[in-house]
């Protein structure tokens, strides 16, 4: 298949591109390079040993989207492009609705015009908000709290409505829990743009000496060690799920639901902030000093997945444990200091 992959030079998108290429498909990549670097395109090609087609484009440029989709001759879309930070979305909702919703409407409208019927969407566990029941299943209430989570829920709703309106359209929303780690080659990984919002990228910058100390946002939660619990999942496991998802939508595997489906991508196991910190200290063999500060607004105390539906319906299970995730993340961080610096 020829696969259109938006956000191709981003963290998840670049790893997905490598796996899609490895599966024998061709990649037509789009990225506006607003939060990634063009060198990642070449890193994808070096890692996969194959070239990709690349277009620099902001998906909010509807004419630009139309021009590419009119000529791209693709069979499916993997849609990753968007902003992804909970705290940032609270401070700047317009930016999130513009980049995550307007951009998606442009993309899906052009896809409909050009008969591109197979869509896999990069969604998020943040659509569940503060999940009342744990572990979280795909039947858990959709009740996002942050503007980021709300934008993901809006696009999922659009995809469901599109599948209902267009019999030929099939879509699968993959709800990531907390992606961390990097490709074992050390050639692609997460390059934080400015000050990292997420835990592990920040920890790795403390380990590398780029930052002095980790601030732990609260240790007074109702958890065993007082810090928040999340379901961390290796980015390569997430990427591999997208290859399986492409096949599933191609087979219209979710046809009984008007062609729309949603799956949790997590390990099913939660780890606290302090547990992750200890795993990173073991992986990096660095002290990684930390201090406890006030809670971060919007943080849920505990969230982790029930991943059984992805196992049953996609044949996908996370393969990597926390120590491997941290070791792979560190391997990329320490081998790409100059690329990290260029993004700061
Ligand atoms: C994890 C824990 C923080 C930074 C992420 C992504 C979102 C979505 C879900 C895919 C929290 C604590 C963090 C720091 C800290 N994934 N923390 N000090 O908020 O769960 O959301 O996963 O869509 O895209 O943002 O992840 O890594 O920001 O926080 O103590 O410097 O680490 O309070 O408890 P989060 P995170």
Coordinates of C-alpha atoms and ligand atoms in Angstrom, one line a residue:
X1 CA 0.0 0.0 0.0
X2 CA 0.9 3.7 -0.4
X3 CA 0.3 5.2 3.1
X4 CA 0.0 9.0 3.8
X5 CA 1.6 9.6 7.2
X6 CA 1.0 13.0 8.8
X7 CA 3.4 14.2 11.5
X8 CA 6.0 11.9 9.9
X9 CA 9.0 13.6 11.6
X10 CA 7.4 13.6 15.0
X11 CA 8.1 11.1 17.8
X12 CA 5.4 8.6 17.2
X13 CA 5.1 9.3 13.4
X14 CA 8.8 8.7 12.8
X15 CA 8.7 5.3 14.5
X16 CA 5.5 4.4 12.7
X17 CA 7.1 5.3 9.4
X18 CA 10.0 2.9 10.0
X19 CA 7.6 0.0 10.8
X20 CA 5.3 0.8 7.8
X21 CA 8.3 0.8 5.5
X22 CA 9.6 -2.5 7.1
X23 CA 6.2 -4.0 6.4
X24 CA 6.8 -3.3 2.7
X25 CA 4.4 -0.3 2.3
X26 CA 5.4 3.0 0.8
X27 CA 5.3 6.2 2.9
X28 CA 4.2 9.7 1.7
X29 CA 5.1 11.8 4.7
X30 CA 3.7 15.3 5.6
X31 CA 5.0 17.5 8.4
X32 CA 5.2 21.2 9.0
X33 CA 8.4 20.9 11.0
X34 CA 6.9 23.2 13.7
X35 CA 8.0 20.8 16.4
X36 CA 10.4 18.5 14.7
X37 CA 13.5 18.6 12.4
X38 CA 14.0 17.6 8.8
X39 CA 17.0 15.5 9.8
X40 CA 14.5 13.0 11.2
X41 CA 13.3 12.3 7.7
X42 CA 16.8 11.1 6.8
X43 CA 17.0 9.2 10.1
X44 CA 13.8 7.3 9.1
X45 CA 15.3 6.4 5.8
X46 CA 18.6 5.3 7.3
X47 CA 16.8 3.2 9.9
X48 CA 14.4 1.6 7.4
X49 CA 16.9 1.4 4.5
X50 CA 14.3 2.9 2.2
X51 CA 13.3 6.3 1.0
X52 CA 10.1 8.2 1.8
X53 CA 8.2 10.9 -0.2
X54 CA 8.1 14.1 2.0
X55 CA 6.0 17.2 1.9
X56 CA 6.5 20.1 4.3
X57 CA 3.0 21.3 4.9
X58 CA 0.8 22.7 7.7
X59 CA -2.5 20.7 7.5
X60 CA -4.4 23.9 8.3
X61 CA -3.5 25.0 4.7
X62 CA -6.6 23.4 3.1
X63 CA -5.4 24.2 -0.4
X64 CA -2.1 22.6 0.3
X65 CA -3.8 19.5 1.7
X66 CA -6.0 19.3 -1.4
X67 CA -3.1 19.6 -3.7
X68 CA -1.2 16.7 -2.0
X69 CA -4.1 14.4 -1.7
X70 CA -5.2 15.0 -5.2
X71 CA -1.9 13.6 -6.5
X72 CA -0.6 11.4 -3.7
X73 CA -2.4 8.3 -4.9
X74 CA -2.5 6.8 -1.4
X75 CA -4.5 3.8 -0.1
X76 CA -4.7 4.8 3.6
X77 CA -3.9 7.6 6.0
X78 CA -2.0 7.4 9.4
X79 CA -2.8 10.7 11.0
X80 CA -0.4 11.7 13.8
X81 CA 0.1 15.4 13.2
X82 CA -1.0 17.6 16.2
X83 CA 0.0 19.1 19.5
X84 CA 0.1 16.7 22.5
X85 CA 0.7 18.3 25.8
X86 CA -2.0 18.4 28.4
X87 CA -0.6 21.4 30.3
X88 CA 0.1 23.4 27.2
X89 CA -3.5 22.8 25.9
X90 CA -4.9 24.2 29.1
X91 CA -3.0 27.4 28.6
X92 CA -3.6 27.7 24.8
X93 CA -6.8 26.0 23.7
X94 CA -7.1 27.9 20.5
X95 CA -3.7 26.5 19.4
X96 CA -5.0 23.0 20.1
X97 CA -8.3 23.2 18.4
X98 CA -6.6 24.8 15.4
X99 CA -3.8 22.3 15.1
X100 CA -5.7 19.2 16.2
X101 CA -9.3 19.8 14.9
X102 CA -9.1 22.2 12.0
X103 CA -6.2 20.4 10.5
X104 CA -8.0 17.0 10.9
X105 CA -11.1 18.4 9.2
X106 CA -9.1 19.6 6.3
X107 CA -7.4 16.2 6.0
X108 CA -10.5 14.1 6.3
X109 CA -12.5 16.3 3.9
X110 CA -9.8 15.9 1.2
X111 CA -9.6 12.2 1.9
X112 CA -13.4 11.9 1.3
X113 CA -13.1 13.9 -1.9
X114 CA -10.4 11.6 -3.2
X115 CA -11.8 8.3 -2.1
X116 CA -9.2 7.5 0.6
X117 CA -11.3 5.3 2.8
X118 CA -8.9 3.7 5.3
X119 CA -8.0 6.0 8.3
X120 CA -5.9 5.2 11.4
X121 CA -6.0 8.0 13.9
X122 CA -3.5 8.8 16.7
X123 CA -5.7 9.3 19.7
X124 CA -5.0 9.3 23.4
X125 CA -6.0 7.9 26.7
X126 CA -6.7 11.5 27.7
X127 CA -10.1 11.2 26.1
X128 CA -11.1 9.2 29.3
X129 CA -10.2 12.1 31.6
X130 CA -10.1 11.1 35.3
X131 CA -11.2 7.5 34.7
X132 CA -13.6 6.4 37.5
X133 CA -12.9 2.7 37.0
X134 CA -9.5 1.1 36.5
X135 CA -8.1 -0.4 34.4
X136 CA -9.6 1.7 31.6
X137 CA -11.4 -0.2 28.8
X138 CA -12.7 1.2 25.5
X139 CA -16.2 1.2 27.1
X140 CA -15.1 3.6 29.8
X141 CA -16.8 6.9 29.6
X142 CA -15.3 9.5 27.2
X143 CA -15.0 12.5 29.5
X144 CA -11.9 14.4 28.6
X145 CA -10.8 17.1 31.0
X146 CA -8.0 18.9 29.1
X147 CA -8.5 20.7 25.8
X148 CA -5.9 18.3 24.4
X149 CA -8.1 15.3 25.3
X150 CA -11.2 17.1 24.1
X151 CA -9.7 17.7 20.6
X152 CA -8.9 14.0 20.4
X153 CA -12.5 13.1 21.3
X154 CA -13.8 15.6 18.7
X155 CA -11.8 14.0 15.9
X156 CA -12.8 10.5 17.0
X157 CA -16.4 11.7 16.8
X158 CA -15.9 13.1 13.4
X159 CA -14.4 9.8 12.2
X160 CA -17.3 7.8 13.6
X161 CA -19.8 10.1 11.9
X162 CA -17.8 9.9 8.6
X163 CA -17.9 6.1 8.8
X164 CA -21.6 6.2 9.4
X165 CA -22.2 8.6 6.5
X166 CA -19.8 6.9 4.0
X167 CA -20.2 3.2 3.8
X168 CA -16.8 2.7 2.3
X169 CA -14.9 4.7 5.0
X170 CA -13.3 2.7 7.8
X171 CA -11.4 4.3 10.7
X172 CA -9.6 3.1 13.8
X173 CA -8.6 5.4 16.7
X174 CA -5.6 4.1 18.6
X175 CA -5.7 5.5 22.2
X176 CA -2.1 5.7 23.4
X177 CA -1.3 5.7 27.0
X178 CA 2.2 7.0 27.8
X179 CA 4.6 6.4 25.0
X180 CA 8.3 6.4 25.9
X181 CA 11.5 4.8 24.7
X182 CA 13.1 4.9 21.2
X183 CA 14.0 2.7 18.3
X184 CA 16.9 0.4 19.4
X185 CA 19.1 1.6 16.6
X186 CA 19.4 5.0 18.4
X187 CA 18.8 6.7 15.1
X188 CA 15.2 7.9 15.9
X189 CA 13.6 9.0 19.2
X190 CA 12.0 11.8 21.0
X191 CA 13.6 15.2 20.4
X192 CA 11.8 17.5 22.9
X193 CA 11.0 21.0 21.5
X194 CA 12.0 23.5 24.2
X195 CA 11.4 22.5 27.8
X196 CA 10.1 18.9 27.9
X197 CA 6.5 18.7 29.2
X198 CA 6.6 15.0 29.7
X199 CA 8.3 13.0 32.5
X200 CA 10.8 10.8 30.8
X201 CA 12.2 13.3 28.3
X202 CA 12.8 15.7 31.2
X203 CA 14.4 13.0 33.3
X204 CA 16.7 12.1 30.4
X205 CA 17.8 15.7 30.1
X206 CA 18.7 15.8 33.8
X207 CA 20.6 12.5 33.3
X208 CA 22.6 14.0 30.4
X209 CA 23.4 17.2 32.4
X210 CA 21.2 19.4 30.2
X211 CA 19.0 20.2 33.2
X212 CA 19.9 20.2 36.9
X213 CA 17.0 18.5 38.7
X214 CA 13.7 16.8 38.1
X215 CA 10.6 18.4 39.7
X216 CA 8.2 15.8 40.8
X217 CA 4.7 17.3 40.6
X218 CA 3.2 16.2 43.9
X219 CA 3.8 13.2 46.2
X220 CA 0.5 13.5 48.1
X221 CA -1.7 11.4 45.8
X222 CA -3.6 8.4 47.0
X223 CA -1.1 6.0 45.6
X224 CA 1.5 3.7 47.3
X225 CA 4.4 6.2 47.1
X226 CA 2.2 9.3 46.7
X227 CA 3.2 10.0 43.1
X228 CA 1.0 9.6 40.0
X229 CA 0.7 6.3 38.2
X230 CA 0.7 6.0 34.4
X231 CA 0.8 3.1 31.8
X232 CA 4.1 3.6 30.0
X233 CA 4.4 1.8 26.7
X234 CA 7.4 1.5 24.3
X235 CA 7.1 3.7 21.2
X236 CA 8.1 0.8 19.0
X237 CA 5.2 -1.3 20.3
X238 CA 2.9 1.7 19.6
X239 CA 4.4 1.9 16.1
X240 CA 3.9 -1.8 15.3
X241 CA 0.3 -1.5 16.3
X242 CA -0.3 0.9 13.4
X243 CA 0.9 -1.7 10.8
X244 CA -1.7 -4.1 12.3
X245 CA -4.3 -1.4 12.3
X246 CA -3.7 -0.6 8.6
X247 CA -4.4 -4.3 7.8
X248 CA -7.5 -4.3 10.1
X249 CA -9.1 -1.2 8.5
X250 CA -8.2 -2.6 5.0
X251 CA -10.2 -5.7 5.9
X252 CA -13.0 -3.6 7.3
X253 CA -12.6 -5.6 10.5
X254 CA -14.7 -3.1 12.4
X255 CA -17.5 -3.2 9.9
X256 CA -20.1 -4.2 12.5
X257 CA -19.7 -0.8 14.0
X258 CA -20.3 1.2 10.9
X259 CA -16.6 0.8 10.2
X260 CA -15.3 2.7 13.2
X261 CA -13.4 1.3 16.1
X262 CA -11.2 2.5 19.0
X263 CA -8.5 0.5 20.8
X264 CA -6.3 1.2 23.9
X265 CA -2.6 0.9 23.4
X266 CA -1.0 0.3 26.8
X267 CA 0.7 -2.5 28.8
X268 CA -2.0 -2.9 31.4
X269 CA 0.6 -2.1 34.1
X270 CA 0.9 1.2 35.9
X271 CA 4.1 2.7 37.3
X272 CA 4.5 5.7 39.6
X273 CA 6.7 8.7 38.9
X274 CA 9.3 7.5 41.4
X275 CA 9.3 4.0 40.0
X276 CA 10.0 5.5 36.5
X277 CA 12.7 7.7 38.0
X278 CA 14.4 4.7 39.6
X279 CA 14.2 2.7 36.3
X280 CA 15.8 5.7 34.5
X281 CA 18.6 5.8 37.2
X282 CA 19.2 2.1 36.6
X283 CA 19.2 2.6 32.8
X284 CA 21.5 5.7 32.8
X285 CA 23.6 4.9 35.8
X286 CA 23.2 8.6 36.6
X287 CA 22.0 10.0 40.0
X288 CA 19.2 12.1 38.5
X289 CA 18.5 14.4 41.4
X290 CA 14.8 15.3 42.1
X291 CA 12.7 17.4 44.4
X292 CA 9.0 17.4 45.1
X293 CA 6.9 20.5 44.2
X294 CA 3.2 21.3 43.9
X295 CA 0.9 19.1 41.9
X296 CA 0.4 20.0 38.2
X297 CA -3.1 21.1 37.5
X298 CA -5.1 18.6 35.4
X299 CA -3.1 15.5 36.4
X300 CA -5.0 12.4 37.1
X301 CA -3.8 10.4 40.1
X302 CA -3.9 7.0 38.4
X303 CA -4.6 5.8 34.8
X304 CA -3.7 2.5 33.1
X305 CA -5.1 0.4 30.3
X306 CA -7.0 -2.8 29.9
X307 CA -5.3 -3.7 26.7
X308 CA -7.2 -6.9 26.1
X309 CA -9.3 -5.6 23.1
X310 CA -6.2 -4.8 21.1
X311 CA -4.9 -8.3 21.9
X312 CA -8.1 -9.9 20.9
X313 CA -9.0 -7.8 17.9
X314 CA -5.6 -6.7 16.5
X315 CA -3.4 -9.4 17.8
X316 CA -1.2 -6.7 19.5
X317 CA 0.5 -6.8 22.9
X318 CA 3.2 -4.6 24.3
X319 CA 6.5 -6.5 24.2
X320 CA 8.9 -4.2 26.2
X321 CA 9.2 -3.7 29.9
X322 CA 9.9 -0.4 31.7
X323 CA 13.7 -0.9 32.1
X324 CA 14.0 -1.6 28.3
X325 CA 11.9 1.5 27.6
X326 CA 14.2 3.7 29.7
X327 CA 17.4 2.1 28.4
X328 CA 16.2 2.7 24.8
X329 CA 15.2 6.3 25.6
X330 CA 18.6 6.9 27.2
X331 CA 20.5 5.3 24.2
X332 CA 18.9 7.8 21.9
X333 CA 19.3 10.8 24.2
X334 CA 23.0 10.3 24.8
X335 CA 23.7 9.5 21.1
X336 CA 21.8 12.6 19.8
X337 CA 22.8 15.4 22.1
X338 CA 23.4 17.7 19.2
X339 CA 20.0 17.1 17.7
X340 CA 18.5 17.6 21.1
X341 CA 20.3 20.9 21.4
X342 CA 19.2 22.1 18.0
X343 CA 15.6 21.7 19.1
X344 CA 15.9 23.6 22.3
Ligands
LIG1 C1 3.4 11.8 33.7 C2 3.5 11.9 35.2 C3 3.2 14.2 35.9 C4 6.8 15.9 34.2 C5 1.0 12.1 28.5 C6 1.0 12.9 27.2 C7 -0.2 12.8 26.5 C8 -0.9 11.4 26.5 C9 -0.9 10.8 27.8 C10 -0.6 10.4 24.3 C11 2.5 12.9 35.7 C12 4.7 13.7 36.2 C13 5.8 15.0 34.5 C14 7.7 16.4 35.1 C15 6.5 15.1 36.8 N1 -0.2 10.5 25.6 N2 5.7 14.6 35.8 N3 7.5 16.0 36.4 O1 0.5 13.9 31.7 O2 0.3 11.4 31.6 O3 0.3 12.8 29.5 O4 0.5 10.8 28.3 O5 -1.4 11.0 23.8 O6 0.1 13.1 25.1 O7 1.2 14.2 27.6 O8 2.4 12.4 30.8 O9 4.8 12.5 31.1 O10 3.5 14.7 31.2 O11 3.4 13.1 33.1 O12 6.4 14.8 38.0 O13 8.7 17.2 34.9 O14 4.8 12.5 35.4 O15 2.7 14.9 37.0 O16 2.1 12.4 37.0 P1 0.8 12.6 31.0 P2 3.6 13.2 31.5

